[in-house]
XYZ file of C-alpha atoms in Angstrom:
784
model
C -7.327 2.195 -43.239
C -10.119 0.774 -45.087
C -12.256 2.656 -47.963
C -14.289 4.682 -45.188
C -11.033 6.093 -44.301
C -11.603 3.305 -40.875
C -8.751 1.779 -39.238
C -8.978 -1.675 -39.452
C -8.846 -3.594 -36.440
C -5.438 -4.195 -34.981
C -6.282 -7.909 -34.351
C -6.610 -8.010 -38.185
C -3.776 -6.315 -39.371
C -1.418 -8.096 -37.356
C -2.470 -11.183 -38.418
C -2.004 -10.870 -41.573
C 0.976 -9.236 -40.893
C 2.240 -12.496 -39.726
C 1.051 -14.519 -42.781
C 3.223 -12.213 -44.531
C 6.584 -12.522 -42.317
C 6.130 -16.384 -42.427
C 6.071 -17.117 -46.430
C 8.651 -14.405 -46.460
C 10.717 -17.202 -44.501
C 9.233 -19.953 -45.644
C 10.000 -19.166 -49.052
C 13.812 -18.609 -47.907
C 13.719 -21.824 -46.499
C 13.435 -23.196 -49.209
C 9.619 -25.059 -47.851
C 7.674 -22.841 -49.983
C 9.256 -23.435 -53.920
C 10.186 -21.374 -56.777
C 9.986 -17.729 -54.981
C 6.298 -18.133 -55.165
C 6.058 -14.811 -52.251
C 8.050 -13.093 -54.252
C 6.677 -13.219 -57.693
C 3.122 -12.531 -55.833
C 4.656 -9.365 -54.771
C 6.079 -8.803 -58.114
C 2.787 -9.635 -60.396
C 0.325 -7.622 -57.738
C 3.290 -4.243 -57.766
C 2.680 -4.182 -61.464
C -1.744 -4.166 -60.651
C -2.353 -3.304 -56.806
C -5.812 -4.261 -57.379
C -5.111 -7.551 -57.719
C -2.821 -8.453 -54.570
C -6.020 -9.966 -52.735
C -7.072 -12.461 -54.749
C -2.607 -13.001 -55.224
C -2.927 -13.344 -51.701
C -5.472 -15.165 -51.270
C -4.436 -17.344 -53.680
C -1.546 -18.269 -52.101
C -2.706 -18.159 -48.273
C -5.615 -20.831 -49.668
C -2.464 -23.383 -51.072
C -0.740 -22.880 -48.021
C -3.478 -23.172 -45.527
C -5.237 -26.948 -47.406
C -1.596 -27.998 -49.624
C -2.232 -27.428 -53.301
C -1.064 -25.463 -56.840
C -0.407 -22.514 -58.038
C 0.305 -22.888 -61.511
C 2.125 -25.966 -61.955
C 3.545 -25.778 -58.879
C 2.757 -27.350 -55.528
C 2.602 -26.039 -52.545
C 3.011 -27.914 -49.240
C 0.525 -28.414 -46.586
C 1.333 -25.660 -43.595
C -1.704 -25.609 -41.736
C -1.122 -24.789 -38.802
C -4.084 -22.522 -37.776
C -2.127 -19.264 -39.233
C -3.734 -20.038 -42.536
C -6.839 -21.579 -41.715
C -8.189 -18.483 -42.486
C -7.169 -16.500 -46.492
C -8.680 -12.891 -44.744
C -6.112 -10.777 -47.355
C -6.202 -7.141 -46.591
C -5.748 -4.392 -49.758
C -2.248 -3.334 -50.549
C -1.815 0.171 -52.126
C 1.365 0.172 -54.808
C 4.002 1.833 -52.295
C 2.938 -0.377 -49.487
C 3.640 -3.780 -52.050
C 7.035 -1.642 -52.871
C 7.773 -1.814 -48.855
C 6.993 -5.501 -49.281
C 9.296 -6.257 -51.748
C 12.175 -5.209 -50.807
C 11.760 -6.611 -46.983
C 11.165 -9.911 -49.229
C 14.684 -9.197 -50.751
C 16.137 -9.530 -47.124
C 16.701 -12.594 -45.759
C 14.421 -14.274 -43.497
C 15.982 -18.178 -43.178
C 17.162 -17.280 -39.994
C 15.183 -14.804 -38.133
C 15.862 -14.376 -34.594
C 11.815 -15.609 -33.824
C 12.603 -14.249 -29.973
C 12.143 -10.273 -31.718
C 8.495 -11.038 -33.047
C 8.143 -9.726 -29.639
C 8.773 -5.546 -30.599
C 8.811 -6.328 -34.395
C 4.410 -6.368 -33.686
C 3.788 -4.939 -30.739
C 2.849 -1.881 -32.201
C -0.175 -3.738 -33.510
C -1.583 -4.422 -29.700
C -3.731 -2.294 -28.462
C -1.723 0.004 -26.223
C -3.825 -0.374 -22.480
C -2.905 -3.806 -22.688
C 0.735 -3.866 -23.389
C 1.349 -3.745 -19.671
C -0.696 -6.668 -19.619
C 0.710 -8.854 -21.604
C 4.738 -9.078 -21.812
C 5.039 -9.251 -25.369
C 8.500 -7.628 -25.898
C 11.675 -8.779 -26.668
C 13.955 -10.116 -24.324
C 17.568 -11.357 -24.512
C 17.695 -14.610 -24.769
C 21.084 -14.189 -22.223
C 18.104 -12.980 -19.863
C 15.601 -15.462 -20.137
C 18.409 -18.121 -20.098
C 18.954 -17.189 -16.442
C 15.431 -19.191 -16.035
C 15.644 -21.937 -18.616
C 18.699 -22.927 -17.747
C 18.416 -24.001 -13.991
C 15.140 -24.563 -14.534
C 14.579 -27.313 -17.148
C 17.968 -28.077 -18.531
C 19.998 -28.534 -15.261
C 17.399 -31.208 -13.951
C 17.471 -33.082 -17.118
C 21.131 -32.731 -16.999
C 21.223 -34.190 -13.514
C 18.905 -36.854 -14.507
C 20.733 -37.629 -17.770
C 24.281 -38.115 -15.624
C 22.656 -40.383 -12.362
C 21.192 -42.807 -16.234
C 24.578 -43.203 -17.668
C 26.134 -43.717 -13.494
C 23.745 -46.502 -13.695
C 24.786 -47.542 -17.293
C 28.228 -47.541 -16.073
C 27.031 -49.521 -13.454
C 25.944 -52.023 -15.564
C 28.574 -52.125 -18.260
C 30.731 -53.697 -14.879
C 28.652 -56.456 -14.462
C 28.459 -57.080 -18.368
C 32.343 -57.110 -18.565
C 32.511 -59.484 -15.123
C 29.278 -61.903 -16.735
C 31.000 -64.862 -17.895
C 28.016 -66.615 -20.057
C 26.771 -64.897 -24.190
C 23.180 -64.796 -22.186
C 24.191 -62.930 -18.999
C 25.983 -60.088 -21.163
C 22.910 -59.990 -23.322
C 20.386 -59.397 -20.594
C 22.640 -56.949 -18.981
C 22.846 -55.452 -22.464
C 19.160 -55.319 -22.431
C 18.891 -53.783 -19.236
C 20.830 -50.780 -20.141
C 18.821 -49.602 -23.740
C 15.734 -50.422 -21.024
C 17.440 -47.738 -18.871
C 18.147 -45.830 -21.627
C 15.106 -45.881 -23.147
C 13.182 -45.157 -19.622
C 15.024 -42.083 -19.328
C 14.189 -41.022 -24.361
C 10.392 -41.611 -23.147
C 10.595 -39.241 -19.553
C 12.687 -36.970 -22.262
C 10.016 -37.032 -25.058
C 7.391 -37.084 -22.673
C 8.723 -33.582 -20.805
C 6.522 -30.678 -20.489
C 7.093 -27.189 -19.688
C 4.207 -24.476 -18.971
C 4.615 -20.312 -19.669
C 1.516 -19.073 -17.821
C 1.939 -15.335 -19.144
C 3.903 -16.709 -22.886
C 3.027 -13.368 -25.045
C 4.458 -13.900 -27.817
C 6.570 -17.035 -26.839
C 10.079 -16.254 -26.024
C 10.156 -17.998 -22.779
C 8.460 -20.879 -24.502
C 10.736 -20.496 -27.856
C 14.539 -21.252 -25.955
C 12.941 -24.075 -23.880
C 12.396 -25.542 -26.917
C 15.860 -24.459 -28.284
C 16.924 -26.071 -24.711
C 15.330 -29.434 -25.092
C 16.222 -30.176 -28.366
C 19.681 -29.179 -27.976
C 19.792 -31.503 -25.186
C 18.019 -34.731 -27.009
C 20.639 -34.326 -29.631
C 23.266 -34.140 -26.492
C 21.819 -37.422 -25.527
C 21.326 -39.205 -28.331
C 25.577 -38.181 -28.924
C 25.968 -39.678 -25.311
C 24.560 -42.684 -25.579
C 26.287 -43.145 -29.298
C 29.670 -43.308 -27.873
C 28.316 -45.916 -24.778
C 26.818 -48.096 -27.935
C 23.459 -47.360 -27.796
C 21.638 -46.832 -30.844
C 21.639 -42.763 -31.677
C 17.813 -42.100 -32.065
C 15.852 -39.413 -34.322
C 15.019 -36.590 -32.475
C 11.420 -36.822 -31.489
C 11.084 -33.149 -29.601
C 9.031 -31.254 -30.826
C 6.570 -27.855 -30.612
C 4.556 -29.709 -28.517
C 6.590 -30.076 -25.260
C 5.632 -26.362 -24.624
C 3.247 -25.332 -22.941
C 0.943 -21.984 -22.790
C -1.463 -19.714 -21.676
C -2.204 -15.992 -23.135
C -5.209 -13.744 -22.263
C -4.102 -11.462 -26.042
C -5.614 -13.454 -29.132
C -2.760 -12.174 -31.059
C 0.307 -12.468 -28.334
C -1.464 -16.880 -28.334
C -0.611 -16.654 -32.400
C 2.519 -14.893 -32.237
C 3.851 -17.618 -29.765
C 2.502 -20.599 -32.058
C 5.063 -18.898 -35.110
C 7.775 -18.156 -33.178
C 7.715 -21.751 -31.605
C 7.128 -23.841 -35.774
C 9.591 -20.735 -36.842
C 12.796 -21.726 -34.250
C 11.689 -26.193 -34.740
C 12.021 -25.832 -38.346
C 14.916 -24.079 -38.372
C 16.585 -25.932 -35.509
C 15.572 -28.857 -38.184
C 17.046 -27.577 -41.419
C 20.423 -26.665 -38.683
C 20.955 -29.785 -37.748
C 20.650 -31.750 -40.481
C 17.200 -33.442 -40.403
C 14.309 -32.725 -42.339
C 11.130 -30.721 -41.953
C 7.734 -33.172 -41.400
C 5.357 -32.779 -43.887
C 2.278 -33.547 -43.060
C 1.473 -30.810 -42.283
C 4.261 -28.864 -41.847
C 2.691 -27.024 -39.549
C 0.602 -29.444 -36.751
C -1.880 -26.457 -35.327
C -0.537 -26.000 -30.982
C -3.567 -26.004 -29.245
C -1.746 -26.181 -26.158
C -0.613 -22.564 -26.406
C -3.857 -21.307 -24.691
C -6.560 -18.477 -24.687
C -7.771 -17.671 -21.762
C -7.028 -15.560 -18.225
C -4.675 -17.431 -16.624
C -6.236 -16.706 -12.864
C -10.127 -17.181 -13.479
C -12.030 -19.300 -15.027
C -14.536 -16.989 -16.865
C -17.132 -18.031 -13.948
C -14.575 -16.488 -11.015
C -13.180 -19.666 -9.546
C -9.683 -19.993 -9.880
C -8.189 -21.661 -13.348
C -6.509 -24.684 -13.153
C -2.993 -24.876 -14.926
C -1.936 -28.664 -16.605
C 0.448 -30.587 -15.536
C 3.952 -29.664 -16.590
C 7.170 -30.618 -15.488
C 8.438 -27.132 -15.942
C 6.748 -23.640 -15.483
C 8.448 -20.568 -16.322
C 8.155 -17.150 -18.035
C 7.312 -13.259 -17.245
C 4.588 -12.822 -15.775
C 2.512 -8.963 -16.408
C 3.700 -6.227 -13.423
C 1.311 -3.917 -11.851
C 1.340 -2.903 -8.690
C -1.353 -2.611 -5.842
C -1.768 0.409 -6.796
C -2.443 -0.242 -9.824
C -4.883 -2.686 -9.958
C -8.164 -1.401 -9.628
C -7.684 1.109 -12.444
C -6.490 -1.212 -14.300
C -8.487 -4.187 -14.103
C -11.627 -2.496 -12.378
C -13.652 -2.800 -9.228
C -15.181 -6.440 -10.604
C -12.151 -7.727 -11.853
C -10.333 -6.843 -8.422
C -12.233 -8.413 -6.351
C -12.871 -11.194 -7.348
C -9.542 -12.176 -8.004
C -8.354 -11.412 -4.272
C -11.702 -13.505 -3.204
C -10.292 -16.937 -5.711
C -6.987 -16.191 -3.284
C -7.945 -15.182 -0.399
C -7.255 -17.671 1.861
C -3.831 -17.693 0.668
C -2.683 -13.934 -0.341
C -3.069 -10.750 1.221
C -5.541 -8.385 -0.724
C -3.167 -5.550 -1.584
C 0.051 -7.233 -3.538
C 1.657 -7.103 -6.979
C -0.460 -8.929 -9.923
C 3.279 -11.113 -10.301
C 2.532 -12.614 -6.484
C -0.473 -14.349 -8.352
C 1.877 -16.527 -10.645
C 4.639 -17.127 -8.041
C 2.284 -19.059 -5.466
C -0.091 -20.542 -8.085
C 3.467 -22.071 -9.545
C 4.575 -23.402 -5.420
C 0.604 -24.539 -5.764
C 1.287 -25.921 -8.506
C 4.670 -28.049 -7.358
C 2.984 -28.212 -3.665
C -0.068 -30.378 -5.497
C 2.580 -32.749 -7.838
C 1.308 -30.527 -10.789
C 5.433 -29.092 -11.608
C 8.951 -30.251 -10.485
C 10.448 -26.681 -11.092
C 9.374 -23.533 -12.284
C 11.267 -20.277 -12.571
C 9.472 -16.742 -13.393
C 10.832 -13.292 -13.594
C 9.115 -11.013 -10.364
C 8.884 -7.442 -9.497
C 12.914 -7.006 -7.438
C 9.986 -5.509 -4.226
C 8.226 -9.705 -4.385
C 10.389 -10.211 -1.280
C 9.536 -7.164 0.684
C 5.999 -5.403 1.958
C 3.159 -7.278 1.386
C 4.138 -9.555 -1.215
C 7.099 -11.483 0.958
C 4.590 -13.601 2.305
C 4.619 -14.950 -1.249
C 8.366 -15.678 -1.324
C 7.882 -17.235 2.694
C 5.420 -19.881 1.789
C 8.136 -20.677 -1.566
C 10.360 -20.642 0.999
C 9.208 -22.522 3.287
C 6.930 -25.380 0.546
C 9.854 -25.536 -1.920
C 13.676 -24.552 -2.178
C 14.766 -21.601 -4.139
C 17.838 -23.243 -6.354
C 18.971 -20.225 -8.474
C 17.493 -16.057 -8.006
C 18.966 -13.047 -9.432
C 17.821 -10.822 -6.535
C 18.491 -7.613 -8.592
C 18.653 -7.452 -12.536
C 17.938 -4.822 -14.601
C 15.391 -5.621 -17.302
C 13.375 -3.843 -20.463
C 9.584 -3.403 -19.461
C 8.140 -1.934 -22.549
C 11.134 0.203 -23.590
C 11.717 1.334 -20.066
C 14.357 -0.335 -18.084
C 13.749 -1.609 -14.553
C 14.554 -3.969 -12.197
C 13.280 -7.388 -11.719
C 13.949 -10.246 -9.649
C 13.831 -13.804 -11.017
C 13.341 -16.946 -8.820
C 13.624 -20.284 -9.809
C 12.794 -23.096 -7.149
C 11.300 -26.992 -6.894
C 9.916 -28.840 -4.622
C 11.633 -30.246 -1.616
C 10.530 -33.840 -2.142
C 13.076 -33.543 -5.460
C 15.664 -33.913 -4.233
C 19.155 -33.072 -3.229
C 20.045 -29.791 -4.880
C 23.795 -30.283 -6.414
C 24.522 -26.182 -6.292
C 22.128 -23.589 -5.604
C 23.115 -19.830 -6.875
C 23.274 -16.631 -5.884
C 23.416 -13.901 -8.210
C 26.062 -16.006 -10.213
C 27.259 -17.220 -6.842
C 27.455 -20.538 -5.199
C 25.844 -20.270 -1.356
C 24.065 -22.331 1.163
C 20.517 -21.147 1.390
C 18.142 -18.221 -0.136
C 16.617 -16.601 2.229
C 13.055 -15.611 1.812
C 14.142 -11.826 0.911
C 16.321 -13.355 -1.826
C 19.235 -12.835 0.648
C 21.811 -16.288 1.107
C 22.495 -17.474 4.723
C 25.232 -16.187 6.176
C 26.128 -19.698 8.636
C 27.365 -17.464 11.302
C 24.875 -14.509 11.378
C 21.318 -15.472 13.095
C 19.556 -12.402 11.098
C 16.830 -14.018 9.466
C 14.749 -11.478 7.301
C 11.963 -13.652 7.041
C 11.326 -13.417 10.863
C 11.683 -10.124 11.702
C 8.713 -8.688 13.610
C 6.074 -5.737 13.761
C 7.208 -3.639 17.203
C 3.814 -2.457 19.392
C 6.282 0.837 21.317
C 7.173 1.320 16.512
C 2.808 1.140 15.771
C 1.506 4.752 15.117
C 4.713 7.248 15.018
C 4.903 7.000 11.093
C 2.925 7.726 8.246
C 2.180 7.634 4.704
C 1.811 11.503 3.683
C -0.792 13.030 1.843
C -2.848 11.576 -0.875
C -4.723 14.281 -3.262
C -5.611 12.760 -5.936
C -6.676 15.905 -8.081
C -5.276 19.205 -9.208
C -5.283 20.787 -5.704
C -1.430 22.445 -5.911
C -0.892 25.618 -6.993
C 2.008 27.761 -7.648
C 3.450 29.698 -4.327
C 2.651 33.547 -6.938
C -0.690 32.153 -6.588
C -1.567 30.996 -3.332
C 0.255 34.510 -1.902
C -1.952 36.090 -3.957
C -4.859 34.538 -1.922
C -3.101 35.119 0.945
C -2.430 38.848 0.807
C -6.346 39.375 -0.573
C -8.496 40.644 1.843
C -10.651 38.426 4.344
C -13.596 37.117 2.587
C -17.078 38.280 3.859
C -17.771 36.312 6.516
C -14.195 37.285 8.063
C -12.511 33.969 7.966
C -8.816 34.875 5.431
C -7.631 32.305 2.751
C -4.650 31.520 4.786
C -7.093 28.810 7.001
C -6.555 26.318 3.538
C -3.840 26.756 2.166
C -0.555 25.951 3.128
C 3.152 25.051 1.050
C 3.201 21.514 -0.095
C 6.259 19.487 -0.104
C 7.474 16.116 -2.056
C 10.606 14.068 -2.351
C 11.913 16.999 -4.471
C 11.775 19.109 -1.560
C 13.789 17.359 0.480
C 16.679 16.045 -1.241
C 16.963 18.879 -3.890
C 15.257 22.073 -3.864
C 11.888 23.618 -2.578
C 9.947 24.173 -5.852
C 7.430 26.498 -3.933
C 3.644 25.094 -4.479
C 1.021 25.003 -2.290
C -2.110 23.004 -1.973
C -5.869 23.958 -1.090
C -6.735 21.964 2.386
C -10.149 21.947 2.809
C -10.071 19.812 5.244
C -11.118 15.998 5.362
C -14.551 16.555 6.578
C -15.592 19.313 5.306
C -18.933 20.398 3.368
C -18.700 22.444 0.511
C -21.222 24.954 2.715
C -18.421 25.461 4.743
C -15.522 25.966 2.066
C -17.400 27.897 0.240
C -17.141 31.185 1.818
C -13.484 31.224 0.748
C -14.271 33.020 -1.859
C -10.892 32.589 -4.518
C -10.046 28.939 -3.577
C -13.213 27.792 -3.756
C -13.637 29.207 -7.446
C -10.504 27.665 -8.465
C -11.250 24.715 -7.188
C -15.044 24.138 -8.196
C -13.214 25.496 -12.141
C -10.560 23.315 -11.719
C -10.868 20.596 -9.438
C -13.929 19.620 -10.198
C -14.242 18.662 -13.215
C -11.811 16.435 -12.595
C -12.838 14.359 -10.204
C -16.290 14.022 -11.185
C -14.738 12.167 -14.210
C -13.118 9.398 -11.466
C -14.944 5.743 -10.917
C -14.375 6.481 -7.432
C -17.842 7.183 -6.490
C -16.276 9.176 -2.972
C -13.982 11.493 -5.061
C -17.097 12.851 -6.946
C -19.164 13.152 -4.474
C -16.632 14.849 -2.622
C -14.504 16.731 -4.635
C -12.975 19.215 -2.686
C -11.698 17.060 0.014
C -8.366 14.298 -0.478
C -8.409 11.085 -1.498
C -6.347 9.725 2.239
C -5.852 12.899 4.284
C -4.080 10.546 6.575
C -6.293 12.574 9.795
C -4.449 9.873 12.047
C -1.158 11.537 11.017
C -2.303 15.528 11.291
C -3.682 14.495 14.849
C -0.159 13.417 16.096
C 1.649 16.400 13.947
C -0.273 18.976 14.310
C 0.963 19.400 18.567
C 4.337 19.502 17.045
C 6.428 22.508 16.028
C 8.252 19.905 13.514
C 7.802 16.548 12.343
C 10.742 13.667 9.687
C 9.752 12.832 6.864
C 12.557 11.012 3.985
C 11.426 10.377 0.825
C 9.279 6.883 0.298
C 11.983 6.497 -2.422
C 15.715 8.437 -2.487
C 19.300 7.255 -3.578
C 20.691 8.023 0.108
C 18.477 7.928 2.838
C 17.990 10.992 4.249
C 15.593 12.597 7.302
C 14.696 16.361 6.755
C 13.048 18.537 9.824
C 9.823 19.796 8.174
C 7.425 22.324 9.539
C 4.504 21.762 11.144
C 2.114 24.330 8.720
C 3.773 22.734 5.726
C 1.775 19.790 4.225
C 3.687 15.979 3.310
C 3.037 14.161 -0.147
C 1.969 11.124 -0.050
C 5.651 9.940 -1.780
C 7.682 11.167 1.963
C 6.956 9.394 5.001
C 6.276 11.565 8.156
C 7.203 10.313 11.591
C 5.501 12.058 14.061
C 8.733 13.340 16.395
C 9.874 16.305 16.805
C 12.909 15.747 19.119
C 16.559 15.896 18.036
C 17.244 11.811 19.491
C 14.888 10.200 17.327
C 15.855 12.342 14.501
C 19.640 11.029 15.410
C 18.482 7.170 15.426
C 17.116 7.494 11.989
C 19.572 9.159 10.359
C 22.645 6.970 11.886
C 24.251 3.964 10.096
C 22.800 1.447 11.996
C 19.194 2.550 11.226
C 20.595 2.613 7.149
C 21.374 -1.208 7.682
C 18.046 -2.098 8.958
C 16.432 -0.251 5.934
C 18.914 -2.090 3.530
C 18.234 -4.904 4.619
C 14.613 -5.149 4.597
C 13.637 -2.464 1.834
C 12.043 -2.865 -1.042
C 14.619 -1.182 -4.208
C 12.354 0.637 -7.259
C 13.354 2.175 -10.582
C 16.130 2.293 -13.195
C 18.521 3.757 -10.714
C 17.336 0.777 -8.147
C 16.861 3.386 -5.266
C 15.965 2.036 -1.727
C 11.935 2.256 -1.161
C 11.592 3.225 2.188
C 8.765 1.757 3.506
C 6.673 2.146 7.205
C 5.818 -1.749 8.241
C 9.066 -3.757 7.391
C 11.529 -0.567 8.161
C 10.138 1.357 10.724
C 8.145 -0.626 12.553
C 10.277 -3.833 12.615
C 13.609 -1.777 13.417
C 14.800 -2.122 17.844
C 15.430 1.352 18.740
C 17.743 1.689 21.376
C 16.766 0.675 24.985
C 14.708 3.677 26.541
C 14.742 5.757 23.560
C 11.938 3.429 21.828
C 8.930 5.806 19.759
C 6.508 5.495 22.425
C 8.007 7.289 25.149
C 7.887 10.751 25.386
C 11.187 13.089 24.122
C 10.420 14.675 27.401
C 11.760 11.668 28.945
C 14.799 11.867 27.560
C 16.054 15.153 29.023
C 18.159 12.630 31.830
C 19.310 10.217 29.670
C 22.851 11.094 28.755
C 22.699 8.403 25.656
C 19.623 10.424 24.404
C 21.434 14.126 25.045
C 25.055 12.663 23.577
C 23.025 11.781 20.371
C 20.967 14.782 20.273
C 23.845 17.778 20.381
C 25.493 15.210 17.590
C 22.190 15.369 15.521
C 21.645 18.752 16.125
C 24.913 19.402 14.718
C 24.708 17.902 11.754
C 21.496 19.721 11.064
C 22.859 22.641 11.381
C 25.661 22.228 9.187
C 23.416 20.722 6.094
C 21.283 23.322 6.146
C 24.112 25.766 6.391
C 25.582 24.260 3.156
C 22.147 23.697 1.846
C 21.697 27.311 2.195
C 24.207 29.526 2.812
C 23.500 32.878 4.354
C 26.291 35.149 2.057
C 23.926 33.572 -0.620
C 20.214 33.183 0.711
C 17.575 35.844 1.989
C 15.425 34.241 4.796
C 11.891 36.528 3.962
C 8.824 36.095 5.854
C 5.493 34.813 4.206
C 3.624 37.310 3.276
C 1.069 36.403 5.846
C 2.887 34.463 9.501
C 2.707 30.842 10.667
C 4.777 29.919 7.209
C 8.113 28.447 7.045
C 10.262 31.414 5.772
C 10.801 31.836 2.066
C 14.364 31.028 1.129
C 15.228 33.907 -1.909
C 19.264 34.026 -3.632
C 20.678 37.168 -3.047
C 21.675 37.330 -6.913
C 21.538 35.726 -10.099
C 25.562 34.093 -9.008
C 23.933 32.625 -5.750
C 20.583 30.898 -7.652
C 22.781 29.331 -10.285
C 25.321 28.154 -7.367
C 22.346 27.094 -4.614
C 20.477 24.550 -7.318
C 23.616 22.499 -7.617
C 23.116 22.531 -3.361
C 20.939 19.747 -2.771
C 20.794 16.405 -0.029
C 21.378 14.042 -2.457
C 24.638 16.188 -4.095
C 25.874 16.083 -0.916
C 25.615 12.428 0.280
C 26.976 12.054 -3.785
C 30.068 13.569 -2.211
C 30.102 13.201 1.230
C 32.569 15.527 2.651
C 35.009 15.122 4.867
C 32.658 17.604 7.049
C 29.747 15.277 6.355
C 31.089 11.839 7.154
C 33.112 13.131 10.284
C 29.647 14.084 11.860
C 28.113 11.121 10.318
C 31.243 9.075 12.688
C 30.342 11.163 16.082
C 26.891 10.357 15.864
C 26.966 6.838 14.900
C 29.323 6.251 18.170
C 26.387 8.229 19.883
C 24.578 5.873 19.036
C 26.446 2.766 19.694
C 27.141 4.171 22.833
C 23.038 4.304 22.889
C 22.551 0.195 22.240
C 25.634 -0.720 24.198
C 28.138 -1.595 21.297
C 31.551 -1.010 20.562
C 32.111 1.949 18.335
C 34.027 -0.027 15.652
C 31.096 -2.554 15.759
C 30.855 -4.222 12.116
C 27.676 -4.329 9.784
C 27.039 -7.325 10.159
C 27.524 -7.987 14.166
C 25.467 -5.167 14.627
C 22.586 -6.441 12.016
C 22.526 -9.653 14.366
C 22.220 -7.648 16.869
C 19.474 -5.438 15.781
C 17.596 -8.668 14.656
C 17.982 -10.596 18.538
C 17.379 -7.235 19.914
C 13.979 -6.940 17.304
C 13.104 -10.870 18.411
C 13.636 -9.854 22.113
C 11.097 -7.579 21.989
C 8.571 -9.311 19.490
C 8.061 -11.962 22.016
C 8.382 -9.990 25.257
C 5.393 -8.199 23.981
């Protein structure tokens, strides 16, 4: 803090610490002579008030070159020491700095800088920066196939060409002819060296520079290999010419951009010293203005930003789901970005998708040859899928890791790594998916299987499946109350106008209630068209809503949520219209380890993390709970979370799934009565459901207690403490984790009935079933 007790600007603090760290590195690697930094710290420890003066003197000498006492200080420059700004330090802080200076900083790993200094960044901006430590081995899964492997192929072609010239040289009869061939081989080599020196790599979201640092090290190591190979071929071995100028970056945060420049320079100096080459000193740190501090997507006028022409594009763009785009960036920026890309991308996509699209476009336009980016592991599915479909259409994916663990802001996430090249860049010698060679990588990041016709990119939505599945209610506000309070309101006398509170109260389920144990949560549901005059009559619920819900909603940036604070943000009126006449409907969690469906009573409100299927027949339940629908789901779903659980999506999973002929969701359940196939499935599904429910809530362990007013599901109350303890472990997740023999037998019976409904053998393999489902999808989509 300063003298007034105010916190210093984090960017200023971070810049100051950067200079201190570089001084310690420069001292330990021998560029800053006679332990000048350590001496400065020691002198300041005696008189802390002199620290700013001492540090400013050292920074000025390093920034411009000069002397301190009788010691010459090299000219560092490079922008890091362009200013001489210093922050005062207390004695204890100087002592901590002295302790740090005693460590050996000469071999510091530049790629950890993001972790060292992330605390200096604005916490609200970290999700947009990517300035966090990433395992170098992970980064090399992109750098190796995008940067190194194509250059190795080029160099091998050059060596083959030189070998062919050598054959002609050996056969040449005259000295003049031999000289001519010798000049030819040197020119071929020099041409490649010029090409290598001119090679450029861009990270358009470079953060603290981890990708660029490793790309630079890779290029320098490769240049060294080329020099050794050339020497062995009798060609002159050249001095290393590749330096930080070969990497380019775009980063919106000025501190992260500076961090990238420092990381790259430290890496460059370390490499030169480690390999026995001197460090150029005019100056030691040249400005790296090609690490630009700007928005990678938009220009200041709102038009699409340009990226420089390079050979390769790599990086880890920011992760932000489409749902959070608006809340994080605001309405104006979100609308501007979507408008800039409206002719190429859907509006509702993840932020990282824009980087993939721009990389694809740069390759198509000739502004790059290869690209490799980290993306969310849902990038190939849902609305994001259009991005990868365009990649497959216009480019070739040469390497991909479809589902890799990653660390983002200290949290474990799952990602996809996608490396691609232009189709005009020649044949690719090896295509790899998850480390194994494949013939071709499809748009859902799965291998092309020659014997299968399944192509996820061409799966289409089916008319007969539309308007049946829905996302549950999105409240956007504290509308939930516990069961105890809800029952007080239900049991209260009627309101002065004669209305009962039961009209605006209902139990509320989310995924927890489906796959685990009921939470006994309720919601206040005033309806999607209600006015204040309509709801004020419900005395207790309204008073609660005015006290608890209204203050929260009045802070929301969306006008509707402020003006209609008592209404749900997404009440799902279409879903209500279809489920209202039904005694029950199907639900499945959007994200779950096991794809289970469960009956939800009509009086229960489903949360937005539940997918609602507006059907009440056992036949539909059986088809959805069967093996073939699960195979389809796992092939077309997205994947979320550290547990890498499958995410059920309506448009790409349910609406594309081909039900058996005559049993499609557009056919009323009453028409199934005379269909023996439907009855077989229904019987197997009923038995599965009944025995699952009996396992979850054994009659000897629970009492079924009617609610305080009619119309709601019975309450399931453990009979004693022993039962309560045992029931905590009785969840659908645990049941399917164990998958006991009785459950497996019930599923096999159900799967056999569904297979017969399709007209397939009961023992049909997974691959064959998927291929037939795909064919059925294509046939029905084309027919409609």
